[in-house]
Amino acid sequence: MDQWAVVCDGTSAYVRYDSSFINRQRSWAYSDTVHPLQYAHSCSGQQDMLLDILEEGQELNKWEGYVNWRNKPAKRDQHGGMLAASFVLVVEILENLAFLANASNLVLYLSKFMHYSPSSSANIVTNFMGTAFLLAVLGGFLSDAFFTTYRLYLTSAAIEFMGLLILTVQAHTPSLKPPICASASTEIQCEKVNLQKAAMLFTGLYLVALGVGGIKGSLPPHGAEQFDDTTPQGRKQRSSFFNYYVFSLSCGALIAVTFVVWIEDNKGWQWGFGVATAAILASIPVFLLGSPIYRTKIPAGSPITTMFKVLIAAVYNNCKSKNPSNAVMGMETSPSSYTTETGEEGNATKVKVPSQTLTEDLEFLNKAVTEQTVSPMLQCTVKQVEEVKVVLKIIPVFMCTIMLNCCLAQLSTFSIQQAATMNTKIGSLKVPPASLPVFPVIFMMLIAPTYNHVVIPFARKVTKTEMGITHLQRIGTGLILSIIAMAVAAIVEMKRKKVAIESGLLNSAEPLPITFLWIALQYLFLGSADLFTLAGMMDFFFTEAPKSMRSLATSLSWASLSMGYYFSSVLISMVNNITSIFRHTPWLFGSNLNHYHLERFYWLMCILSSLNFFHYLFWANRYKYRTESTAD
């Protein structure tokens, strides 16, 4: 109450809070701005009216649908904003450091210390990372339905900490790993890890995956919810947040693929896992520091239940459409949404909001709204039907990004193994193969601020729109870059194998006389593709999704990564099965990468990525944005 003030003149009374005014026509005497309780006695006995005005002003100061960390109503002057989101960005640096510190180098740990074959190691890594990202959907669902993003992050961080602790103990204890294999020949098989030791390994890995999934599903929407999406300034800040979220991912990755990888290769994996464990533990108090200024969305119940209810009701009513008792209500249909104008102190903005009438898109769902239903549980509102339509329309865009993430999966599997066979020295410095991602990471750290502060403002001036570059244009740019990356990867692999043949080192474990910097080319293109696509996807899904499903929709970005990693494993298995029919040895089989036909696999991915891009163009051209804004 201390921030509120009251101004009375001959005809009006004003309750003022910063730049917000409430005007009530009253016949009160004039006075300067004073505290309401001090002024109440001099307003001609109108104390009750004055307190009503004050109460109304306090209601305007609340964020509707949001609470603070103590589950009390969040206030506009105390909660949310860029400062609150900045804690999320710092936490993401630590969290991604903990995750990528192991994921980027894990394929070598599995092959050298756990004695899995290169293809088996690659599949274990892709399955692990795919599971972690897929569980982000569960995290997003829980954030929307039952838990706040605040509580879910803390719980997930604790689970990831437990998983990393198990991996640290196993890496530190020789009896929990298979015997060291000292053979220098790639043709001699080492003793594989037994069942008990493998069980400990996978328990630690999948506890980490569960924790990572919860964090990925709760942390980005928690940061994005700090901004007011009813104002142009809030929407621009939210877009900047997603760009800097990717920047924070890159910062964590930079430390992971340089400092932590060097520790793993030179000091031991127990120290590498230990650093990751300490990083995720440190992220918890950093996150808690922002508690007093966070605003957290109140869970609104299961969005999945609403979707199934609408779909079931639509199917049932379409089947019974000939029955007059099931006639659809007399709702008008509209091809588009209506536009409302809001203004605040002279700054007007036009915001396109969902119409309260049924639209013509996906018209078969309109019959979910009926006068009579077989059960009250299947009674649907127009709003619910329109929200389900939005979700169904963004799914094709989501499906088109899976192939790009299948390409990205190669960065942590075959690309690392390729670099391990090459000369990794730069001058007198020997670079660990798992540090290769430093190239796209540094590039992403440079391009993200440039994109946010140079490219986007310029695009807004040219296009005279609030977005400048649309979400779908960003995603499409990433898809094109992934096609180029796969073509480059195939050409580089052809060059690497040619050197191996000419130098007579096909069956040797010695480094090939070719620098690993050639592999950096495909990393640069794929890293750029990731920058454009990931930030674009997260902003697109969060912005377009209904408010009750935003965490779940944002987690689709991670689900796309997950399905990309899974598809990579499936594609490898399919390629091996098909090529084994025509050849004695499949393309991607054995313990010696020099005998693989990896270049053919990369060309195949280049072709599939090209076909996927044309598929994306079809859906992107048909898509109509649910929320469209114009600049001030």
mmCIF file of N, CA, C and O in Angstrom, residues 2-92:
data_model
loop_
_atom_site.group_PDB
_atom_site.id
_atom_site.type_symbol
_atom_site.label_atom_id
_atom_site.label_comp_id
_atom_site.label_asym_id
_atom_site.label_seq_id
_atom_site.Cartn_x
_atom_site.Cartn_y
_atom_site.Cartn_z
ATOM 1 N N ASP A 2 2.082 1.140 0.437
ATOM 2 C CA ASP A 2 2.889 2.338 0.572
ATOM 3 C C ASP A 2 3.159 3.007 -0.772
ATOM 4 O O ASP A 2 3.395 4.194 -0.825
ATOM 5 N N GLN A 3 3.123 2.216 -1.894
ATOM 6 C CA GLN A 3 3.414 2.814 -3.184
ATOM 7 C C GLN A 3 2.210 3.529 -3.768
ATOM 8 O O GLN A 3 2.334 4.255 -4.736
ATOM 9 N N TRP A 4 1.022 3.320 -3.222
ATOM 10 C CA TRP A 4 -0.177 3.910 -3.787
ATOM 11 C C TRP A 4 -0.404 5.318 -3.264
ATOM 12 O O TRP A 4 -0.100 5.624 -2.134
ATOM 13 N N ALA A 5 -0.961 6.155 -4.115
ATOM 14 C CA ALA A 5 -1.269 7.523 -3.719
ATOM 15 C C ALA A 5 -2.621 7.914 -4.279
ATOM 16 O O ALA A 5 -3.084 7.360 -5.266
ATOM 17 N N VAL A 6 -3.276 8.894 -3.647
ATOM 18 C CA VAL A 6 -4.606 9.335 -4.064
ATOM 19 C C VAL A 6 -4.564 10.831 -4.347
ATOM 20 O O VAL A 6 -3.979 11.600 -3.584
ATOM 21 N N VAL A 7 -5.181 11.220 -5.453
ATOM 22 C CA VAL A 7 -5.309 12.629 -5.805
ATOM 23 C C VAL A 7 -6.798 12.937 -5.951
ATOM 24 O O VAL A 7 -7.509 12.247 -6.671
ATOM 25 N N CYS A 8 -7.281 13.955 -5.245
ATOM 26 C CA CYS A 8 -8.676 14.358 -5.351
ATOM 27 C C CYS A 8 -8.735 15.797 -5.866
ATOM 28 O O CYS A 8 -7.953 16.646 -5.462
ATOM 29 N N ASP A 9 -9.674 16.063 -6.789
ATOM 30 C CA ASP A 9 -9.940 17.433 -7.189
ATOM 31 C C ASP A 9 -11.447 17.657 -7.066
ATOM 32 O O ASP A 9 -12.162 16.871 -6.457
ATOM 33 N N GLY A 10 -11.915 18.701 -7.680
ATOM 34 C CA GLY A 10 -13.324 19.056 -7.488
ATOM 35 C C GLY A 10 -14.281 18.028 -8.048
ATOM 36 O O GLY A 10 -15.413 17.908 -7.582
ATOM 37 N N THR A 11 -13.878 17.278 -9.060
ATOM 38 C CA THR A 11 -14.819 16.342 -9.701
ATOM 39 C C THR A 11 -14.337 14.898 -9.720
ATOM 40 O O THR A 11 -15.121 13.994 -9.989
ATOM 41 N N SER A 12 -13.045 14.663 -9.495
ATOM 42 C CA SER A 12 -12.506 13.318 -9.694
ATOM 43 C C SER A 12 -11.573 12.919 -8.565
ATOM 44 O O SER A 12 -10.996 13.760 -7.883
ATOM 45 N N ALA A 13 -11.443 11.606 -8.398
ATOM 46 C CA ALA A 13 -10.450 11.040 -7.475
ATOM 47 C C ALA A 13 -9.588 10.066 -8.259
ATOM 48 O O ALA A 13 -10.088 9.277 -9.048
ATOM 49 N N TYR A 14 -8.288 10.144 -8.053
ATOM 50 C CA TYR A 14 -7.357 9.286 -8.772
ATOM 51 C C TYR A 14 -6.572 8.455 -7.766
ATOM 52 O O TYR A 14 -6.034 8.987 -6.797
ATOM 53 N N VAL A 15 -6.497 7.148 -8.022
ATOM 54 C CA VAL A 15 -5.565 6.298 -7.291
ATOM 55 C C VAL A 15 -4.422 6.011 -8.246
ATOM 56 O O VAL A 15 -4.645 5.488 -9.341
ATOM 57 N N ARG A 16 -3.229 6.356 -7.863
ATOM 58 C CA ARG A 16 -2.097 6.273 -8.774
ATOM 59 C C ARG A 16 -1.101 5.213 -8.310
ATOM 60 O O ARG A 16 -0.759 5.142 -7.142
ATOM 61 N N TYR A 17 -0.655 4.405 -9.267
ATOM 62 C CA TYR A 17 0.452 3.479 -9.018
ATOM 63 C C TYR A 17 1.370 3.541 -10.222
ATOM 64 O O TYR A 17 1.026 3.046 -11.291
ATOM 65 N N ASP A 18 2.535 4.139 -10.074
ATOM 66 C CA ASP A 18 3.446 4.379 -11.176
ATOM 67 C C ASP A 18 2.697 5.121 -12.296
ATOM 68 O O ASP A 18 2.209 6.195 -12.092
ATOM 69 N N SER A 19 2.574 4.472 -13.459
ATOM 70 C CA SER A 19 1.930 5.140 -14.586
ATOM 71 C C SER A 19 0.494 4.693 -14.790
ATOM 72 O O SER A 19 -0.120 5.010 -15.786
ATOM 73 N N SER A 20 -0.056 3.934 -13.836
ATOM 74 C CA SER A 20 -1.426 3.442 -13.979
ATOM 75 C C SER A 20 -2.371 4.294 -13.159
ATOM 76 O O SER A 20 -2.111 4.577 -11.992
ATOM 77 N N PHE A 21 -3.490 4.733 -13.740
ATOM 78 C CA PHE A 21 -4.449 5.578 -13.062
ATOM 79 C C PHE A 21 -5.828 4.918 -13.067
ATOM 80 O O PHE A 21 -6.222 4.288 -14.040
ATOM 81 N N ILE A 22 -6.517 5.071 -11.964
ATOM 82 C CA ILE A 22 -7.924 4.700 -11.910
ATOM 83 C C ILE A 22 -8.695 5.976 -11.642
ATOM 84 O O ILE A 22 -8.447 6.672 -10.667
ATOM 85 N N ASN A 23 -9.640 6.293 -12.506
ATOM 86 C CA ASN A 23 -10.383 7.544 -12.409
ATOM 87 C C ASN A 23 -11.808 7.259 -11.983
ATOM 88 O O ASN A 23 -12.504 6.493 -12.621
ATOM 89 N N ARG A 24 -12.204 7.834 -10.879
ATOM 90 C CA ARG A 24 -13.588 7.714 -10.418
ATOM 91 C C ARG A 24 -14.182 9.123 -10.281
ATOM 92 O O ARG A 24 -13.567 10.014 -9.667
ATOM 93 N N GLN A 25 -15.333 9.354 -10.847
ATOM 94 C CA GLN A 25 -15.984 10.655 -10.737
ATOM 95 C C GLN A 25 -16.526 10.828 -9.321
ATOM 96 O O GLN A 25 -17.385 10.086 -8.882
ATOM 97 N N ARG A 26 -15.966 11.773 -8.601
ATOM 98 C CA ARG A 26 -16.379 12.041 -7.223
ATOM 99 C C ARG A 26 -16.355 13.555 -6.989
ATOM 100 O O ARG A 26 -15.610 14.283 -7.641
ATOM 101 N N SER A 27 -17.140 14.025 -6.031
ATOM 102 C CA SER A 27 -17.120 15.448 -5.663
ATOM 103 C C SER A 27 -16.325 15.591 -4.375
ATOM 104 O O SER A 27 -16.883 15.739 -3.284
ATOM 105 N N TRP A 28 -15.014 15.475 -4.527
ATOM 106 C CA TRP A 28 -14.143 15.592 -3.355
ATOM 107 C C TRP A 28 -13.320 16.869 -3.477
ATOM 108 O O TRP A 28 -13.057 17.374 -4.560
ATOM 109 N N ALA A 29 -12.851 17.332 -2.360
ATOM 110 C CA ALA A 29 -12.010 18.532 -2.358
ATOM 111 C C ALA A 29 -10.634 18.222 -2.934
ATOM 112 O O ALA A 29 -10.157 17.100 -2.887
ATOM 113 N N TYR A 30 -10.005 19.219 -3.509
ATOM 114 C CA TYR A 30 -8.687 19.048 -4.104
ATOM 115 C C TYR A 30 -7.623 18.857 -3.039
ATOM 116 O O TYR A 30 -7.655 19.468 -1.987
ATOM 117 N N SER A 31 -6.652 17.999 -3.338
ATOM 118 C CA SER A 31 -5.505 17.825 -2.446
ATOM 119 C C SER A 31 -4.334 17.325 -3.269
ATOM 120 O O SER A 31 -4.510 16.768 -4.353
ATOM 121 N N ASP A 32 -3.124 17.486 -2.770
ATOM 122 C CA ASP A 32 -1.950 16.941 -3.434
ATOM 123 C C ASP A 32 -1.898 15.424 -3.226
ATOM 124 O O ASP A 32 -2.662 14.846 -2.458
ATOM 125 N N THR A 33 -0.953 14.780 -3.896
ATOM 126 C CA THR A 33 -0.793 13.332 -3.786
ATOM 127 C C THR A 33 -0.309 12.967 -2.383
ATOM 128 O O THR A 33 0.727 13.436 -1.931
ATOM 129 N N VAL A 34 -1.079 12.139 -1.717
ATOM 130 C CA VAL A 34 -0.725 11.710 -0.363
ATOM 131 C C VAL A 34 -1.027 10.228 -0.216
ATOM 132 O O VAL A 34 -1.590 9.597 -1.096
ATOM 133 N N HIS A 35 -0.641 9.660 0.916
ATOM 134 C CA HIS A 35 -0.939 8.260 1.201
ATOM 135 C C HIS A 35 -2.438 8.102 1.405
ATOM 136 O O HIS A 35 -3.070 8.924 2.070
ATOM 137 N N PRO A 36 -3.071 7.075 0.865
ATOM 138 C CA PRO A 36 -4.530 6.931 0.951
ATOM 139 C C PRO A 36 -5.066 6.947 2.374
ATOM 140 O O PRO A 36 -6.100 7.548 2.646
ATOM 141 N N LEU A 37 -4.375 6.256 3.293
ATOM 142 C CA LEU A 37 -4.896 6.194 4.653
ATOM 143 C C LEU A 37 -4.798 7.546 5.354
ATOM 144 O O LEU A 37 -5.610 7.888 6.195
ATOM 145 N N GLN A 38 -3.755 8.315 4.992
ATOM 146 C CA GLN A 38 -3.646 9.660 5.564
ATOM 147 C C GLN A 38 -4.724 10.574 4.995
ATOM 148 O O GLN A 38 -5.195 11.483 5.646
ATOM 149 N N TYR A 39 -5.145 10.321 3.764
ATOM 150 C CA TYR A 39 -6.073 11.210 3.088
ATOM 151 C C TYR A 39 -7.535 10.862 3.375
ATOM 152 O O TYR A 39 -8.418 11.673 3.178
ATOM 153 N N ALA A 40 -7.757 9.645 3.867
ATOM 154 C CA ALA A 40 -9.130 9.159 3.980
ATOM 155 C C ALA A 40 -10.013 10.081 4.818
ATOM 156 O O ALA A 40 -11.187 10.263 4.523
ATOM 157 N N HIS A 41 -9.467 10.695 5.885
ATOM 158 C CA HIS A 41 -10.300 11.498 6.780
ATOM 159 C C HIS A 41 -10.737 12.813 6.149
ATOM 160 O O HIS A 41 -11.672 13.453 6.614
ATOM 161 N N SER A 42 -10.089 13.247 5.039
ATOM 162 C CA SER A 42 -10.385 14.562 4.484
ATOM 163 C C SER A 42 -11.138 14.485 3.158
ATOM 164 O O SER A 42 -11.238 15.466 2.454
ATOM 165 N N CYS A 43 -11.646 13.329 2.817
ATOM 166 C CA CYS A 43 -12.387 13.179 1.563
ATOM 167 C C CYS A 43 -13.882 13.186 1.808
ATOM 168 O O CYS A 43 -14.626 12.384 1.251
ATOM 169 N N SER A 44 -14.306 14.083 2.647
ATOM 170 C CA SER A 44 -15.728 14.315 2.892
ATOM 171 C C SER A 44 -16.459 13.041 3.307
ATOM 172 O O SER A 44 -17.567 12.756 2.851
ATOM 173 N N GLY A 45 -15.803 12.222 4.126
ATOM 174 C CA GLY A 45 -16.441 11.023 4.655
ATOM 175 C C GLY A 45 -16.574 9.890 3.657
ATOM 176 O O GLY A 45 -17.364 8.974 3.861
ATOM 177 N N GLN A 46 -15.810 9.967 2.556
ATOM 178 C CA GLN A 46 -15.914 8.926 1.524
ATOM 179 C C GLN A 46 -14.832 7.854 1.697
ATOM 180 O O GLN A 46 -14.281 7.363 0.725
ATOM 181 N N GLN A 47 -14.548 7.471 2.961
ATOM 182 C CA GLN A 47 -13.465 6.516 3.208
ATOM 183 C C GLN A 47 -13.703 5.175 2.514
ATOM 184 O O GLN A 47 -12.773 4.574 1.950
ATOM 185 N N ASP A 48 -14.929 4.679 2.570
ATOM 186 C CA ASP A 48 -15.206 3.376 1.971
ATOM 187 C C ASP A 48 -14.968 3.385 0.464
ATOM 188 O O ASP A 48 -14.406 2.450 -0.100
ATOM 189 N N MET A 49 -15.422 4.495 -0.169
ATOM 190 C CA MET A 49 -15.205 4.599 -1.607
ATOM 191 C C MET A 49 -13.715 4.648 -1.926
ATOM 192 O O MET A 49 -13.240 4.052 -2.900
ATOM 193 N N LEU A 50 -12.987 5.381 -1.088
ATOM 194 C CA LEU A 50 -11.543 5.519 -1.289
ATOM 195 C C LEU A 50 -10.853 4.168 -1.174
ATOM 196 O O LEU A 50 -9.997 3.807 -1.985
ATOM 197 N N LEU A 51 -11.244 3.377 -0.191
ATOM 198 C CA LEU A 51 -10.635 2.063 -0.002
ATOM 199 C C LEU A 51 -11.017 1.117 -1.145
ATOM 200 O O LEU A 51 -10.238 0.241 -1.515
ATOM 201 N N ASP A 52 -12.230 1.287 -1.695
ATOM 202 C CA ASP A 52 -12.623 0.478 -2.849
ATOM 203 C C ASP A 52 -11.728 0.764 -4.039
ATOM 204 O O ASP A 52 -11.306 -0.140 -4.769
ATOM 205 N N ILE A 53 -11.441 2.058 -4.224
ATOM 206 C CA ILE A 53 -10.555 2.452 -5.318
ATOM 207 C C ILE A 53 -9.162 1.860 -5.105
ATOM 208 O O ILE A 53 -8.539 1.335 -6.025
ATOM 209 N N LEU A 54 -8.696 1.923 -3.857
ATOM 210 C CA LEU A 54 -7.375 1.394 -3.537
ATOM 211 C C LEU A 54 -7.328 -0.115 -3.783
ATOM 212 O O LEU A 54 -6.374 -0.641 -4.347
ATOM 213 N N GLU A 55 -8.382 -0.816 -3.407
ATOM 214 C CA GLU A 55 -8.430 -2.264 -3.606
ATOM 215 C C GLU A 55 -8.421 -2.606 -5.090
ATOM 216 O O GLU A 55 -7.767 -3.554 -5.522
ATOM 217 N N GLU A 56 -9.149 -1.817 -5.882
ATOM 218 C CA GLU A 56 -9.163 -2.050 -7.321
ATOM 219 C C GLU A 56 -7.774 -1.830 -7.912
ATOM 220 O O GLU A 56 -7.329 -2.579 -8.786
ATOM 221 N N GLY A 57 -7.082 -0.830 -7.430
ATOM 222 C CA GLY A 57 -5.726 -0.569 -7.919
ATOM 223 C C GLY A 57 -4.786 -1.698 -7.563
ATOM 224 O O GLY A 57 -3.920 -2.081 -8.346
ATOM 225 N N GLN A 58 -4.964 -2.249 -6.360
ATOM 226 C CA GLN A 58 -4.117 -3.367 -5.963
ATOM 227 C C GLN A 58 -4.381 -4.596 -6.825
ATOM 228 O O GLN A 58 -3.469 -5.364 -7.123
ATOM 229 N N GLU A 59 -5.631 -4.776 -7.258
ATOM 230 C CA GLU A 59 -5.951 -5.890 -8.136
ATOM 231 C C GLU A 59 -5.261 -5.720 -9.490
ATOM 232 O O GLU A 59 -4.785 -6.678 -10.090
ATOM 233 N N LEU A 60 -5.201 -4.463 -9.970
ATOM 234 C CA LEU A 60 -4.516 -4.207 -11.231
ATOM 235 C C LEU A 60 -3.027 -4.502 -11.130
ATOM 236 O O LEU A 60 -2.375 -4.801 -12.128
ATOM 237 N N ASN A 61 -2.482 -4.436 -9.947
ATOM 238 C CA ASN A 61 -1.058 -4.666 -9.746
ATOM 239 C C ASN A 61 -0.707 -6.146 -9.720
ATOM 240 O O ASN A 61 0.461 -6.504 -9.707
ATOM 241 N N LYS A 62 -1.684 -7.029 -9.712
ATOM 242 C CA LYS A 62 -1.427 -8.467 -9.651
ATOM 243 C C LYS A 62 -1.307 -9.047 -11.052
ATOM 244 O O LYS A 62 -1.986 -8.635 -11.978
ATOM 245 N N TRP A 63 -0.401 -10.036 -11.181
ATOM 246 C CA TRP A 63 -0.313 -10.813 -12.407
ATOM 247 C C TRP A 63 -1.385 -11.896 -12.335
ATOM 248 O O TRP A 63 -1.299 -12.814 -11.527
ATOM 249 N N GLU A 64 -2.390 -11.789 -13.156
ATOM 250 C CA GLU A 64 -3.472 -12.772 -13.119
ATOM 251 C C GLU A 64 -2.964 -14.135 -13.591
ATOM 252 O O GLU A 64 -2.365 -14.266 -14.651
ATOM 253 N N GLY A 65 -3.206 -15.167 -12.777
ATOM 254 C CA GLY A 65 -2.797 -16.521 -13.134
ATOM 255 C C GLY A 65 -1.390 -16.875 -12.729
ATOM 256 O O GLY A 65 -0.896 -17.954 -13.079
ATOM 257 N N TYR A 66 -0.729 -15.971 -11.961
ATOM 258 C CA TYR A 66 0.652 -16.220 -11.550
ATOM 259 C C TYR A 66 0.790 -16.063 -10.044
ATOM 260 O O TYR A 66 0.062 -15.285 -9.410
ATOM 261 N N VAL A 67 1.737 -16.809 -9.483
ATOM 262 C CA VAL A 67 2.035 -16.710 -8.051
ATOM 263 C C VAL A 67 3.542 -16.546 -7.870
ATOM 264 O O VAL A 67 4.318 -16.770 -8.795
ATOM 265 N N ASN A 68 3.930 -16.135 -6.660
ATOM 266 C CA ASN A 68 5.348 -16.095 -6.338
ATOM 267 C C ASN A 68 5.774 -17.441 -5.761
ATOM 268 O O ASN A 68 4.998 -18.398 -5.729
ATOM 269 N N TRP A 69 6.978 -17.524 -5.275
ATOM 270 C CA TRP A 69 7.495 -18.811 -4.818
ATOM 271 C C TRP A 69 6.805 -19.292 -3.541
ATOM 272 O O TRP A 69 6.894 -20.467 -3.188
ATOM 273 N N ARG A 70 6.074 -18.407 -2.877
ATOM 274 C CA ARG A 70 5.319 -18.791 -1.687
ATOM 275 C C ARG A 70 3.849 -19.038 -1.989
ATOM 276 O O ARG A 70 3.017 -19.098 -1.087
ATOM 277 N N ASN A 71 3.529 -19.159 -3.280
ATOM 278 C CA ASN A 71 2.157 -19.404 -3.741
ATOM 279 C C ASN A 71 1.197 -18.270 -3.394
ATOM 280 O O ASN A 71 -0.016 -18.490 -3.284
ATOM 281 N N LYS A 72 1.711 -17.070 -3.259
ATOM 282 C CA LYS A 72 0.879 -15.883 -3.093
ATOM 283 C C LYS A 72 0.826 -15.143 -4.421
ATOM 284 O O LYS A 72 1.689 -15.318 -5.275
ATOM 285 N N PRO A 73 -0.214 -14.308 -4.632
ATOM 286 C CA PRO A 73 -0.336 -13.623 -5.923
ATOM 287 C C PRO A 73 0.921 -12.831 -6.286
ATOM 288 O O PRO A 73 1.470 -12.091 -5.456
ATOM 289 N N ALA A 74 1.385 -13.007 -7.510
ATOM 290 C CA ALA A 74 2.551 -12.262 -7.994
ATOM 291 C C ALA A 74 2.132 -10.837 -8.351
ATOM 292 O O ALA A 74 1.024 -10.599 -8.847
ATOM 293 N N LYS A 75 3.012 -9.862 -8.084
ATOM 294 C CA LYS A 75 2.715 -8.456 -8.312
ATOM 295 C C LYS A 75 3.573 -7.914 -9.456
ATOM 296 O O LYS A 75 4.731 -8.282 -9.621
ATOM 297 N N ARG A 76 2.981 -7.004 -10.204
ATOM 298 C CA ARG A 76 3.650 -6.458 -11.382
ATOM 299 C C ARG A 76 4.922 -5.690 -11.024
ATOM 300 O O ARG A 76 5.880 -5.689 -11.791
ATOM 301 N N ASP A 77 4.924 -5.026 -9.876
ATOM 302 C CA ASP A 77 6.072 -4.203 -9.521
ATOM 303 C C ASP A 77 7.173 -5.005 -8.841
ATOM 304 O O ASP A 77 8.267 -4.482 -8.611
ATOM 305 N N GLN A 78 6.911 -6.255 -8.499
ATOM 306 C CA GLN A 78 7.875 -7.038 -7.733
ATOM 307 C C GLN A 78 8.346 -8.300 -8.447
ATOM 308 O O GLN A 78 9.421 -8.820 -8.135
ATOM 309 N N HIS A 79 7.563 -8.817 -9.376
ATOM 310 C CA HIS A 79 7.864 -10.124 -9.949
ATOM 311 C C HIS A 79 7.918 -10.073 -11.471
ATOM 312 O O HIS A 79 7.169 -9.325 -12.098
ATOM 313 N N GLY A 80 8.798 -10.905 -12.030
ATOM 314 C CA GLY A 80 8.937 -10.989 -13.476
ATOM 315 C C GLY A 80 9.924 -9.989 -14.027
ATOM 316 O O GLY A 80 10.581 -9.235 -13.292
ATOM 317 N N GLY A 81 10.077 -9.983 -15.337
ATOM 318 C CA GLY A 81 10.997 -9.064 -15.992
ATOM 319 C C GLY A 81 12.325 -9.715 -16.338
ATOM 320 O O GLY A 81 12.601 -10.881 -16.032
ATOM 321 N N MET A 82 13.184 -8.962 -16.998
ATOM 322 C CA MET A 82 14.461 -9.474 -17.475
ATOM 323 C C MET A 82 15.392 -9.885 -16.337
ATOM 324 O O MET A 82 16.170 -10.838 -16.479
ATOM 325 N N LEU A 83 15.330 -9.195 -15.197
ATOM 326 C CA LEU A 83 16.192 -9.563 -14.077
ATOM 327 C C LEU A 83 15.863 -10.965 -13.585
ATOM 328 O O LEU A 83 16.768 -11.769 -13.324
ATOM 329 N N ALA A 84 14.565 -11.273 -13.470
ATOM 330 C CA ALA A 84 14.171 -12.618 -13.045
ATOM 331 C C ALA A 84 14.622 -13.659 -14.069
ATOM 332 O O ALA A 84 15.119 -14.735 -13.702
ATOM 333 N N ALA A 85 14.469 -13.349 -15.350
ATOM 334 C CA ALA A 85 14.864 -14.295 -16.398
ATOM 335 C C ALA A 85 16.378 -14.485 -16.444
ATOM 336 O O ALA A 85 16.856 -15.547 -16.863
ATOM 337 N N SER A 86 17.138 -13.480 -15.998
ATOM 338 C CA SER A 86 18.599 -13.593 -16.039
ATOM 339 C C SER A 86 19.111 -14.700 -15.114
ATOM 340 O O SER A 86 20.129 -15.335 -15.401
ATOM 341 N N PHE A 87 18.416 -14.947 -14.010
ATOM 342 C CA PHE A 87 18.812 -16.069 -13.145
ATOM 343 C C PHE A 87 18.652 -17.390 -13.885
ATOM 344 O O PHE A 87 19.471 -18.306 -13.731
ATOM 345 N N VAL A 88 17.604 -17.493 -14.697
ATOM 346 C CA VAL A 88 17.384 -18.701 -15.486
ATOM 347 C C VAL A 88 18.530 -18.902 -16.473
ATOM 348 O O VAL A 88 19.007 -20.029 -16.678
ATOM 349 N N LEU A 89 19.006 -17.821 -17.076
ATOM 350 C CA LEU A 89 20.096 -17.918 -18.048
ATOM 351 C C LEU A 89 21.388 -18.395 -17.389
ATOM 352 O O LEU A 89 22.116 -19.230 -17.947
ATOM 353 N N VAL A 90 21.679 -17.898 -16.195
ATOM 354 C CA VAL A 90 22.886 -18.340 -15.475
ATOM 355 C C VAL A 90 22.766 -19.805 -15.094
ATOM 356 O O VAL A 90 23.723 -20.585 -15.212
ATOM 357 N N VAL A 91 21.589 -20.195 -14.622
ATOM 358 C CA VAL A 91 21.358 -21.595 -14.246
ATOM 359 C C VAL A 91 21.537 -22.508 -15.454
ATOM 360 O O VAL A 91 22.107 -23.599 -15.343
ATOM 361 N N GLU A 92 21.090 -22.062 -16.619
ATOM 362 C CA GLU A 92 21.203 -22.894 -17.817
ATOM 363 C C GLU A 92 22.660 -23.123 -18.202
ATOM 364 O O GLU A 92 23.010 -24.175 -18.743
#
